[in-house]
PDB file of C-alpha atoms in Angstrom:
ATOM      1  CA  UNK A   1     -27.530  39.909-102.489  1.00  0.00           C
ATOM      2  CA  UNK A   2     -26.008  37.508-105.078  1.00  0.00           C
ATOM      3  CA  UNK A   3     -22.527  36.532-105.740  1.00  0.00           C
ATOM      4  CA  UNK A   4     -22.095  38.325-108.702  1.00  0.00           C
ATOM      5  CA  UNK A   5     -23.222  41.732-107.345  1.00  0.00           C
ATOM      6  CA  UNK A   6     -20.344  41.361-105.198  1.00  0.00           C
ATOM      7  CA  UNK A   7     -17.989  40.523-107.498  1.00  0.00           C
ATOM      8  CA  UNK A   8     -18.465  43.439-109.740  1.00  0.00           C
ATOM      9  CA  UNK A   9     -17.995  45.754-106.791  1.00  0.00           C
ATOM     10  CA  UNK A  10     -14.952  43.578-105.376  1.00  0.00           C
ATOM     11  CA  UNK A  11     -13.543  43.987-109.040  1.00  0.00           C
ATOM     12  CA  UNK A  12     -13.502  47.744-109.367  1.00  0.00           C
ATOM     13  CA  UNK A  13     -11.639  48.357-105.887  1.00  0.00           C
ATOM     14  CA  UNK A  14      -7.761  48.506-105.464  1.00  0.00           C
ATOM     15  CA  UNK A  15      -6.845  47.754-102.586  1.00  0.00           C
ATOM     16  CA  UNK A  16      -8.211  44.434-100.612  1.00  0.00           C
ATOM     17  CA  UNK A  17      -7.977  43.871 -96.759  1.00  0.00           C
ATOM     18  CA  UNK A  18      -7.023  40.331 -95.484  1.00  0.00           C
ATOM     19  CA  UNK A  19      -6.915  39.116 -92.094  1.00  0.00           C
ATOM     20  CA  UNK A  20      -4.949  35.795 -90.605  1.00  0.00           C
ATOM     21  CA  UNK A  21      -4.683  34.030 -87.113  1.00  0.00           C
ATOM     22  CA  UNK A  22      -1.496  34.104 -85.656  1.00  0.00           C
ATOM     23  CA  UNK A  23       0.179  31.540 -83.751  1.00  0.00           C
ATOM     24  CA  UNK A  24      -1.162  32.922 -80.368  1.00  0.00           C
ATOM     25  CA  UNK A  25      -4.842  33.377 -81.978  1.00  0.00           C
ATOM     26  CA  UNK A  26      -4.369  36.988 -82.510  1.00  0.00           C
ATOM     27  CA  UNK A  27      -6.167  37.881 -85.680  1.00  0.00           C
ATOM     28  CA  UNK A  28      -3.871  40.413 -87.824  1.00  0.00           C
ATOM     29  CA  UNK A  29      -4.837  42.421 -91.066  1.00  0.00           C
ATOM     30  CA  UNK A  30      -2.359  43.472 -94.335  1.00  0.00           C
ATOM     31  CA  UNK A  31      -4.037  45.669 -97.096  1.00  0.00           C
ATOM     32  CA  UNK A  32      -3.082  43.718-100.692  1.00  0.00           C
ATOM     33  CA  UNK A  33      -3.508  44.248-103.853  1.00  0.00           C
ATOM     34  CA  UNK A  34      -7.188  43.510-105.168  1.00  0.00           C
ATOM     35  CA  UNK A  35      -7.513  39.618-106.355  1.00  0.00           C
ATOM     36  CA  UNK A  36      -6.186  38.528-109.816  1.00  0.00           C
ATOM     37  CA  UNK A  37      -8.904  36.489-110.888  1.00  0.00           C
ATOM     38  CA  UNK A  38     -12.005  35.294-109.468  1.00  0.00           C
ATOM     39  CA  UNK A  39     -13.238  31.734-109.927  1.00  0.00           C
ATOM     40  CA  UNK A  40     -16.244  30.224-108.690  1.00  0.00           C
ATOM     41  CA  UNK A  41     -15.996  30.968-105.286  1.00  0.00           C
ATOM     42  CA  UNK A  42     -12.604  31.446-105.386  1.00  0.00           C
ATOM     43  CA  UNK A  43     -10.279  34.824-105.387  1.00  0.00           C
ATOM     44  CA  UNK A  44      -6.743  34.376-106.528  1.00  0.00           C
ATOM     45  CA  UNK A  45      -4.023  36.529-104.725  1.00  0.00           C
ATOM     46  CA  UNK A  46       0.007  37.246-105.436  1.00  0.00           C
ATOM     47  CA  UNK A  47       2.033  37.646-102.108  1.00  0.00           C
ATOM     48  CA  UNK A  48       5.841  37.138-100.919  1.00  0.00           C
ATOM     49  CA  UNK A  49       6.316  33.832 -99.825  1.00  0.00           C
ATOM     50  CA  UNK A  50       8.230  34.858 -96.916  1.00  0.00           C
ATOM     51  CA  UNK A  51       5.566  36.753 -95.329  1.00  0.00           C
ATOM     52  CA  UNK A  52       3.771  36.768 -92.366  1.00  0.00           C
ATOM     53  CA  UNK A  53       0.803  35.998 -93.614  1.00  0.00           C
ATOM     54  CA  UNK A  54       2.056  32.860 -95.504  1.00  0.00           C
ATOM     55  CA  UNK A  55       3.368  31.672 -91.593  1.00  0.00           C
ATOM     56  CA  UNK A  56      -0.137  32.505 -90.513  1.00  0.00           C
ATOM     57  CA  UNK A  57      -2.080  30.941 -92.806  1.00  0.00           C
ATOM     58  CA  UNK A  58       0.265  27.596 -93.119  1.00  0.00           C
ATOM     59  CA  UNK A  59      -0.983  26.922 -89.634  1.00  0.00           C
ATOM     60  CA  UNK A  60      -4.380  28.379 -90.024  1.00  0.00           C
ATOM     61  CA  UNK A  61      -6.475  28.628 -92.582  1.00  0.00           C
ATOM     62  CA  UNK A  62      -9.308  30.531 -91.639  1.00  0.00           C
ATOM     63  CA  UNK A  63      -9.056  33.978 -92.971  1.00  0.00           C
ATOM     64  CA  UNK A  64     -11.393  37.054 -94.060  1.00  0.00           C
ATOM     65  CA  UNK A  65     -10.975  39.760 -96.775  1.00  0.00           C
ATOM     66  CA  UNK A  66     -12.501  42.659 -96.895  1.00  0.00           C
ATOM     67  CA  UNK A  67     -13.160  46.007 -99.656  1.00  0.00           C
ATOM     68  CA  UNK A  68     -14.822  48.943 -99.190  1.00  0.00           C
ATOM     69  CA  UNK A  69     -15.772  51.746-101.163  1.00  0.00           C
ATOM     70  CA  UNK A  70     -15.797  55.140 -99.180  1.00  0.00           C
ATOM     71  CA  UNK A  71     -17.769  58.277-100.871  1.00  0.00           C
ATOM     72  CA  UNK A  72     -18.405  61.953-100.109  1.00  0.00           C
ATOM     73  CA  UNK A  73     -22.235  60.712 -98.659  1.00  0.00           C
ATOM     74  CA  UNK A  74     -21.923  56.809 -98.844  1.00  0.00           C
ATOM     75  CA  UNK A  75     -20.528  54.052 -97.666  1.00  0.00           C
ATOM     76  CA  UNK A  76     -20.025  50.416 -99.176  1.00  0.00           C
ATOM     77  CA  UNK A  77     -17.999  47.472 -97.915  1.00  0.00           C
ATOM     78  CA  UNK A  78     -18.053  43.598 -97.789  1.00  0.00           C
ATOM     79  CA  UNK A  79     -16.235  41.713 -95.207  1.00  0.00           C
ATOM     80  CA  UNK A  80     -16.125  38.013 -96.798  1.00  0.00           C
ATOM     81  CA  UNK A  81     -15.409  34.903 -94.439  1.00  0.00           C
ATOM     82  CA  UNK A  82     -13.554  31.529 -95.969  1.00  0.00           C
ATOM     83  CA  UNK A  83     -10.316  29.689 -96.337  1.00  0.00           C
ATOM     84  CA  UNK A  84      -7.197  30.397 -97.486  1.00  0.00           C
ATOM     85  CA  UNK A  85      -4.748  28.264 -99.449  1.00  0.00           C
ATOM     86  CA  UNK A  86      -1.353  28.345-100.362  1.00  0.00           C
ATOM     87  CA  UNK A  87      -0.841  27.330-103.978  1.00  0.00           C
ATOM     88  CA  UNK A  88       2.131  25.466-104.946  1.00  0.00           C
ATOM     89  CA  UNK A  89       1.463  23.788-108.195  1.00  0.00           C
ATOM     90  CA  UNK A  90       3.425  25.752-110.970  1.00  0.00           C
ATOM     91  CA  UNK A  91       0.414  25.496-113.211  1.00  0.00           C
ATOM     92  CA  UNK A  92      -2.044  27.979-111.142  1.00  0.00           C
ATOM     93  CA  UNK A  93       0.701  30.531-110.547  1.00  0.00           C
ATOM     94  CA  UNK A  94       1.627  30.717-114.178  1.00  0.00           C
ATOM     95  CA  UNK A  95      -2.241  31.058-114.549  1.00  0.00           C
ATOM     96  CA  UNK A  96      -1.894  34.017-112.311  1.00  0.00           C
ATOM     97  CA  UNK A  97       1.424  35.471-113.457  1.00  0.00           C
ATOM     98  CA  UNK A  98       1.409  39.040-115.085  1.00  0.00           C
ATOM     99  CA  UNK A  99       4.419  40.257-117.218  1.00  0.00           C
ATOM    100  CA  UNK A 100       4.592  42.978-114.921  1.00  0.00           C
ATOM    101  CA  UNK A 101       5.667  40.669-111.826  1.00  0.00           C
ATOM    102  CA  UNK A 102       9.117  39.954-112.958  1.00  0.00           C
ATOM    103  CA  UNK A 103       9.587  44.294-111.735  1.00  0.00           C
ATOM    104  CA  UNK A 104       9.777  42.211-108.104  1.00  0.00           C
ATOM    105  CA  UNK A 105      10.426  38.711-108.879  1.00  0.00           C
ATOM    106  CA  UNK A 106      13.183  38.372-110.736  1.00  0.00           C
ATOM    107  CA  UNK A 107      13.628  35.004-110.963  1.00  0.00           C
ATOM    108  CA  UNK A 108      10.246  34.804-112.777  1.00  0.00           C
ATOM    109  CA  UNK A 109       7.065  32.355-112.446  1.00  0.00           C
ATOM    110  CA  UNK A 110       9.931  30.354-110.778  1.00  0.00           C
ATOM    111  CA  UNK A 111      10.796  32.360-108.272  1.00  0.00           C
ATOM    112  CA  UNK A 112      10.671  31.236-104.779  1.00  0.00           C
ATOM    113  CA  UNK A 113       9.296  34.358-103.043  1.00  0.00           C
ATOM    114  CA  UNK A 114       6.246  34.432-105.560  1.00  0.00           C
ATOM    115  CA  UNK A 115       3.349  33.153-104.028  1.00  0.00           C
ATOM    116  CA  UNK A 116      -0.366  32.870-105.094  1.00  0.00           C
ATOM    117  CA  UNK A 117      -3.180  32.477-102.693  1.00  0.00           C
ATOM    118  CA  UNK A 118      -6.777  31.065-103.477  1.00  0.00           C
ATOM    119  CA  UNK A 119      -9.457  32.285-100.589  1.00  0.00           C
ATOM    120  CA  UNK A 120     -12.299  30.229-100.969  1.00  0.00           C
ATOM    121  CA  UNK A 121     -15.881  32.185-100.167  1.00  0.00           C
ATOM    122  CA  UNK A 122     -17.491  30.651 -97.244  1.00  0.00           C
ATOM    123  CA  UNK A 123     -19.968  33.152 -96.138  1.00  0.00           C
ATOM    124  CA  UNK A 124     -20.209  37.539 -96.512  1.00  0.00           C
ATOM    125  CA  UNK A 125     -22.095  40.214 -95.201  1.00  0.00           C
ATOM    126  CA  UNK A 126     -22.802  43.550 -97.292  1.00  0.00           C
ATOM    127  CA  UNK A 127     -23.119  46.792 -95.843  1.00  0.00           C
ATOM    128  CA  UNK A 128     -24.314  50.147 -97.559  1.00  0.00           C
ATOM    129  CA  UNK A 129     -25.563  53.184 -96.088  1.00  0.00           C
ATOM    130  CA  UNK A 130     -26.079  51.692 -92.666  1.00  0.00           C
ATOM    131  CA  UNK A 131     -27.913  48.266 -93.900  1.00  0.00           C
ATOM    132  CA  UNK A 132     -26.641  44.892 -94.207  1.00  0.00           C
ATOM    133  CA  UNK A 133     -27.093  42.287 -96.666  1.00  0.00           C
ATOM    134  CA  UNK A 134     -26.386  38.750 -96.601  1.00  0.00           C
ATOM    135  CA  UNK A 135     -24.404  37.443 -99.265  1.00  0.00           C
ATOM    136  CA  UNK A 136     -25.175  33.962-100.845  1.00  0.00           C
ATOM    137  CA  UNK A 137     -22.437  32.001-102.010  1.00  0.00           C
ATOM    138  CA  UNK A 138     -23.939  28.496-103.087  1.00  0.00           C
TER     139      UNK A 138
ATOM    140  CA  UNK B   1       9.485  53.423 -85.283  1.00  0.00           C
ATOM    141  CA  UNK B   2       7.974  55.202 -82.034  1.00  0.00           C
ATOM    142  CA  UNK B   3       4.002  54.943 -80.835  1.00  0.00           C
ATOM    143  CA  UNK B   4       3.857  58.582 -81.486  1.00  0.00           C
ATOM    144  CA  UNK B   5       4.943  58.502 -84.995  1.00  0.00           C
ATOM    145  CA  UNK B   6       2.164  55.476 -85.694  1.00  0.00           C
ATOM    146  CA  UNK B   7      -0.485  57.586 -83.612  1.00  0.00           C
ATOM    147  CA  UNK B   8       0.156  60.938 -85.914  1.00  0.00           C
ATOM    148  CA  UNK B   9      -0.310  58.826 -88.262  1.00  0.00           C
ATOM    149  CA  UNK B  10      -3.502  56.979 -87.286  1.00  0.00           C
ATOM    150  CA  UNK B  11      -4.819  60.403 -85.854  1.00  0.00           C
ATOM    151  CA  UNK B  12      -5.074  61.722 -90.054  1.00  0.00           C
ATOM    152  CA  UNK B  13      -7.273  58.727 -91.215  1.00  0.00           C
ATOM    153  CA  UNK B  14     -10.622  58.692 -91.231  1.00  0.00           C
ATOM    154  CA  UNK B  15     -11.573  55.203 -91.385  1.00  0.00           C
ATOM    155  CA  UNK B  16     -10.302  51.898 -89.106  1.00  0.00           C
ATOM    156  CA  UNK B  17      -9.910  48.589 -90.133  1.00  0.00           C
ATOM    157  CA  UNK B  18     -10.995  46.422 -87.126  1.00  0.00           C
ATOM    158  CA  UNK B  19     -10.784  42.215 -86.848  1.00  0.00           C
ATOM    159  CA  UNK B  20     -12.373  40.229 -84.423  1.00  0.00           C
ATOM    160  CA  UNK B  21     -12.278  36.147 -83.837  1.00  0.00           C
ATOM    161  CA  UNK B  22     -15.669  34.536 -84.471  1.00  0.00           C
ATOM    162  CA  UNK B  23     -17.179  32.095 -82.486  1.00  0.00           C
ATOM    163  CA  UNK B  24     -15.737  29.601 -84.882  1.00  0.00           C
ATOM    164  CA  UNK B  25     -12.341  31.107 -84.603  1.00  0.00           C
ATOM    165  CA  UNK B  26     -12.753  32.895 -88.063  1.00  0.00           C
ATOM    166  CA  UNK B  27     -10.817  36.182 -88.006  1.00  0.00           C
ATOM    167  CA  UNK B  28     -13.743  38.754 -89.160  1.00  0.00           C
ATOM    168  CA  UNK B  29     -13.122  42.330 -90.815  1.00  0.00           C
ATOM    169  CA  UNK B  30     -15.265  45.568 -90.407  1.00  0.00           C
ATOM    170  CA  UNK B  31     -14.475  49.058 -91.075  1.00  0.00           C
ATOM    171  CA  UNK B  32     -15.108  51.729 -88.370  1.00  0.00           C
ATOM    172  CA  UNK B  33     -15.089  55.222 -88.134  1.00  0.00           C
ATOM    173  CA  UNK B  34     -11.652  56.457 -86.805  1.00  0.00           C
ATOM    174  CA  UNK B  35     -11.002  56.579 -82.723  1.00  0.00           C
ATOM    175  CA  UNK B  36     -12.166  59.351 -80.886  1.00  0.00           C
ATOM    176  CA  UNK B  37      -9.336  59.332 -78.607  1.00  0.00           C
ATOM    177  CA  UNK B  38      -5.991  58.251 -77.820  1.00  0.00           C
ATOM    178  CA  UNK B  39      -4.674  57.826 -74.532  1.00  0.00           C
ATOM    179  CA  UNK B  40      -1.285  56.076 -73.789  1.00  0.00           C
ATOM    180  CA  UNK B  41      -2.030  52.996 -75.146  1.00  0.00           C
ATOM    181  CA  UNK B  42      -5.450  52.552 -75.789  1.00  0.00           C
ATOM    182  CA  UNK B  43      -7.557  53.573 -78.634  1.00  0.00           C
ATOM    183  CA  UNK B  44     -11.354  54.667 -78.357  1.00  0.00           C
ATOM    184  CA  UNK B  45     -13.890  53.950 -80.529  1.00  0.00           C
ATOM    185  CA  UNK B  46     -18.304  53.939 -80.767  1.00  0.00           C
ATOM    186  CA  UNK B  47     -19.972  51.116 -82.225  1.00  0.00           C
ATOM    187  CA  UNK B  48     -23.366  50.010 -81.810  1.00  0.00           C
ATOM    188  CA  UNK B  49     -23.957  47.319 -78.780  1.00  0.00           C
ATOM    189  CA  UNK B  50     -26.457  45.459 -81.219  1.00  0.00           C
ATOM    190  CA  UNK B  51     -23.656  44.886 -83.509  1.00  0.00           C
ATOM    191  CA  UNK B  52     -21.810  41.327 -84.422  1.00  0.00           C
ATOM    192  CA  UNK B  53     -18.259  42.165 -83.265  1.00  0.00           C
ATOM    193  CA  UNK B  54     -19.210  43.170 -80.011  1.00  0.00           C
ATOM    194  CA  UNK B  55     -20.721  39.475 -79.765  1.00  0.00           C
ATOM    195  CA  UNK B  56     -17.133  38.263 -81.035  1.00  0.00           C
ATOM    196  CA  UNK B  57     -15.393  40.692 -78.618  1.00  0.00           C
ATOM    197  CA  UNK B  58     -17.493  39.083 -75.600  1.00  0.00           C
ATOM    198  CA  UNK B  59     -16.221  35.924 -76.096  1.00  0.00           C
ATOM    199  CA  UNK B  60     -12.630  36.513 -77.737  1.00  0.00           C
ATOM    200  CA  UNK B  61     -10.902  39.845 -76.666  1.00  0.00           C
ATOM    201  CA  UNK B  62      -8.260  39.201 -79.188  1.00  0.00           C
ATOM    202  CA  UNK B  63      -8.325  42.188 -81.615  1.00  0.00           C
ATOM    203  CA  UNK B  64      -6.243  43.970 -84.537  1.00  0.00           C
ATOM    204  CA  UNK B  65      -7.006  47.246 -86.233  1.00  0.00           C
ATOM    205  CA  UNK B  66      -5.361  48.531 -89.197  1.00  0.00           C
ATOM    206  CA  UNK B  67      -5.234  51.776 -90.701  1.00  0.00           C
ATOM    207  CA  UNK B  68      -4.055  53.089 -94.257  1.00  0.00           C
ATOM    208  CA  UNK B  69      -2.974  55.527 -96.650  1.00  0.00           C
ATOM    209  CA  UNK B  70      -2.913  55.141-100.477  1.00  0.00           C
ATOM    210  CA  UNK B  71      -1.166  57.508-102.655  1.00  0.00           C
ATOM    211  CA  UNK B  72      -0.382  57.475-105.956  1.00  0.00           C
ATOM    212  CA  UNK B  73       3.048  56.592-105.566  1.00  0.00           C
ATOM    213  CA  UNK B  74       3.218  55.050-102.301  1.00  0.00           C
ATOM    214  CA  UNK B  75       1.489  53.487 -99.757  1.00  0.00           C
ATOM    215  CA  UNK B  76       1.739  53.449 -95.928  1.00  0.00           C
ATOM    216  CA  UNK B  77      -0.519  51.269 -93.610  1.00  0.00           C
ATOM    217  CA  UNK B  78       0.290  49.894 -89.913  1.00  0.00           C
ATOM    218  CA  UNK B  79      -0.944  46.972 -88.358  1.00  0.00           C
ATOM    219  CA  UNK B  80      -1.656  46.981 -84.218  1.00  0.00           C
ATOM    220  CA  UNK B  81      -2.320  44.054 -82.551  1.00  0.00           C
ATOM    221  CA  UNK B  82      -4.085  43.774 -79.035  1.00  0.00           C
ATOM    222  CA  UNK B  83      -6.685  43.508 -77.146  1.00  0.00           C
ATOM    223  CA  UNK B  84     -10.725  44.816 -77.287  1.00  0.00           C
ATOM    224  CA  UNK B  85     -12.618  45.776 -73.916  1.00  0.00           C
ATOM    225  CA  UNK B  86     -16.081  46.919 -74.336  1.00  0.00           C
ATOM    226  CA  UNK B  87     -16.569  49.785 -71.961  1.00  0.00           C
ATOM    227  CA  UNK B  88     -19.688  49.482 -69.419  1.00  0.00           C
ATOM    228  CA  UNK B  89     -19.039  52.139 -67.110  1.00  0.00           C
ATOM    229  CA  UNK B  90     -20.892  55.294 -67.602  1.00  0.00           C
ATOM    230  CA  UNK B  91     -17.681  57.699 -67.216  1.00  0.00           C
ATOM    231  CA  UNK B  92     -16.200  56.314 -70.106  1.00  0.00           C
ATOM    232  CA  UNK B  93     -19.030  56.652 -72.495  1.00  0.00           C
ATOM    233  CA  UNK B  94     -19.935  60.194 -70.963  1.00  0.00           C
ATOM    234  CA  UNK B  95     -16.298  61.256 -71.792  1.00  0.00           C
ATOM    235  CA  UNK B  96     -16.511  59.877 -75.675  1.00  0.00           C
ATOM    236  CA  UNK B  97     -19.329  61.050 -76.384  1.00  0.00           C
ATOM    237  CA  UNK B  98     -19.929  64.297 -79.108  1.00  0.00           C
ATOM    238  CA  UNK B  99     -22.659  66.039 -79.472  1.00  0.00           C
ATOM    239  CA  UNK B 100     -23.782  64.552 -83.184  1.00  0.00           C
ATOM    240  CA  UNK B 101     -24.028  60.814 -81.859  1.00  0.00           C
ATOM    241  CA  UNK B 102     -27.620  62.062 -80.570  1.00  0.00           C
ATOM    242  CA  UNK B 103     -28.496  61.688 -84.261  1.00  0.00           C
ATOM    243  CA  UNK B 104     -27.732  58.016 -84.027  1.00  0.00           C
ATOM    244  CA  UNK B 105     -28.389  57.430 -80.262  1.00  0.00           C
ATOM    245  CA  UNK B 106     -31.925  58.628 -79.403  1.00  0.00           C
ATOM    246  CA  UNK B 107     -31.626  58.447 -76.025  1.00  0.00           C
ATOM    247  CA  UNK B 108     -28.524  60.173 -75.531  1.00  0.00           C
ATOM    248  CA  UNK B 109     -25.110  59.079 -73.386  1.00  0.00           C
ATOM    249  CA  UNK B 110     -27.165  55.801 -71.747  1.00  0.00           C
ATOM    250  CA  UNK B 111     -28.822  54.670 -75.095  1.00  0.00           C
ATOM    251  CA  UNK B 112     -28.573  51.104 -74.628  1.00  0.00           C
ATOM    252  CA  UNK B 113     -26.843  50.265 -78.103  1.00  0.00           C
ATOM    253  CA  UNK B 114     -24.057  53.049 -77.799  1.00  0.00           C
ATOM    254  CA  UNK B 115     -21.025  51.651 -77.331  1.00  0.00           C
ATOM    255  CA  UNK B 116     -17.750  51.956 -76.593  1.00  0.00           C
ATOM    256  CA  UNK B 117     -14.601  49.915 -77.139  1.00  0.00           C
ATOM    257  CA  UNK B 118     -10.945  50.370 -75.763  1.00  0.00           C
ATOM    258  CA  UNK B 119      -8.763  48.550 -77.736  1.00  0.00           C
ATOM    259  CA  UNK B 120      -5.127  48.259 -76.094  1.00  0.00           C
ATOM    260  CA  UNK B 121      -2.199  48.048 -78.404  1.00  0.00           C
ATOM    261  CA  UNK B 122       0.380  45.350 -77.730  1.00  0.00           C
ATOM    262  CA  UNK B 123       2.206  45.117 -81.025  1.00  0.00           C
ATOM    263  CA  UNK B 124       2.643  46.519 -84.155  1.00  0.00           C
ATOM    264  CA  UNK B 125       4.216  46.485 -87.903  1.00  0.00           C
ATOM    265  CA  UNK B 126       4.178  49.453 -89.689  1.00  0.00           C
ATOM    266  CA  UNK B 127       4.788  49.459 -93.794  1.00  0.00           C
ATOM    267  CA  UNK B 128       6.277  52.011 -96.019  1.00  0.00           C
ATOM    268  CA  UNK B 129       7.248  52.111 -99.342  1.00  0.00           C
ATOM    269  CA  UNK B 130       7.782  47.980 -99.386  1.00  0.00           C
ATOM    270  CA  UNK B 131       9.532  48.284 -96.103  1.00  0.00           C
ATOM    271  CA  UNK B 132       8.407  47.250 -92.462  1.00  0.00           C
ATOM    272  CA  UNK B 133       9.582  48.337 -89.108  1.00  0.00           C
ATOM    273  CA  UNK B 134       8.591  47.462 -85.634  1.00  0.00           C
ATOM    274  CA  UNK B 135       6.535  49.709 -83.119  1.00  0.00           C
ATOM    275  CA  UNK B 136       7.702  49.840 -79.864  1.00  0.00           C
ATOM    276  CA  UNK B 137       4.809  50.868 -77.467  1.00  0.00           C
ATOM    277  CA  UNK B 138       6.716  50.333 -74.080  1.00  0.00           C
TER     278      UNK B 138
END
């Protein structure tokens, strides 16, 4: 299973599932919005800075995300190990930015509560209809 | 924001996000088919013995499970965190199963790679419509 293969299913889902550790090595998962952009091995995310998740992963980087595709007969999901970092250069996030963001942040590219996350892609498994696929990543 | 509000609302999905802690303290998501039962407060659910969170589970009991609901205009999902027991004793198993897993499990109630898993809920968030309340499960 390549990279790419991945991608183009990770780009046509909605919703994306991310995990954290917490502070007493609990992990915890939020649904998001799907990724912005994808780079490399990198997926770019837009979060609240004062979330949980932003405590989490401040302390911890390890994280997971995870889409899935659930049919009538079929089942497809990838569950994607890797880091997460918290990006705070104001070139990336107006990279990121969508006209459409300043609906919740209204103080704009600027704003303090508008975050962007880059997960880096360590290593993935792939499952579909009961099988599992390894994911390569270099 | 009681348990049995969140449970109503777990009981209607069909699918469970679960996360585990890998041996490298990764947090690791997999999808799951929805718990069987409910019981004060520990959710049931089947997996396969053979399977890689049961590995992390042996090691790290630490455990979250998510469910979800996407609408068009809103969304609800709830986070739970606790703890994941893998169930050895033949009651429990003999009380979870149904009569379909024989089309996964051969050789029936004591197939060696049917499995089941208590997870015990300690805390929880639940989100609604860009707000978040608290579940009490005391």
């Amino acid at each position: 299973m390549t990279k790419e293969e991945v991608f183009k299913f990770v780009l046509k889902q909605k919703t994306a599932f991310i995990a954290s550790v917490d502070g007493s090595g609990f992990p915890v998962i939020r649904a998001m919005l799907a990724p912005r952009n994808i780079e490399g091995n990198d997926l770019y995310f837009t979060t609240n800075t004062s979330s949980n998740k932003i405590k989490h992963y401040s302390g911890n980087d390890k994280a997971c995300v995870y889409f899935y595709k659930r049919g009538i007969f079929r089942y497809r999901g990838v569950s994607i190990v890797g880091t997460m970092r918290i990006c705070t250069d104001q070139k990336t996030k107006d990279e990121i930015w969508r006209t459409g963001d300043s609906f919740i942040y209204k103080q704009g590219k600027t704003d303090p509560d508008y975050c962007v996350l880059k997960f880096t892609c360590s290593h993935a498994e792939y499952y579909c209809d009961l099988k599992t696929a390894i994911v390569d990543f270099d």
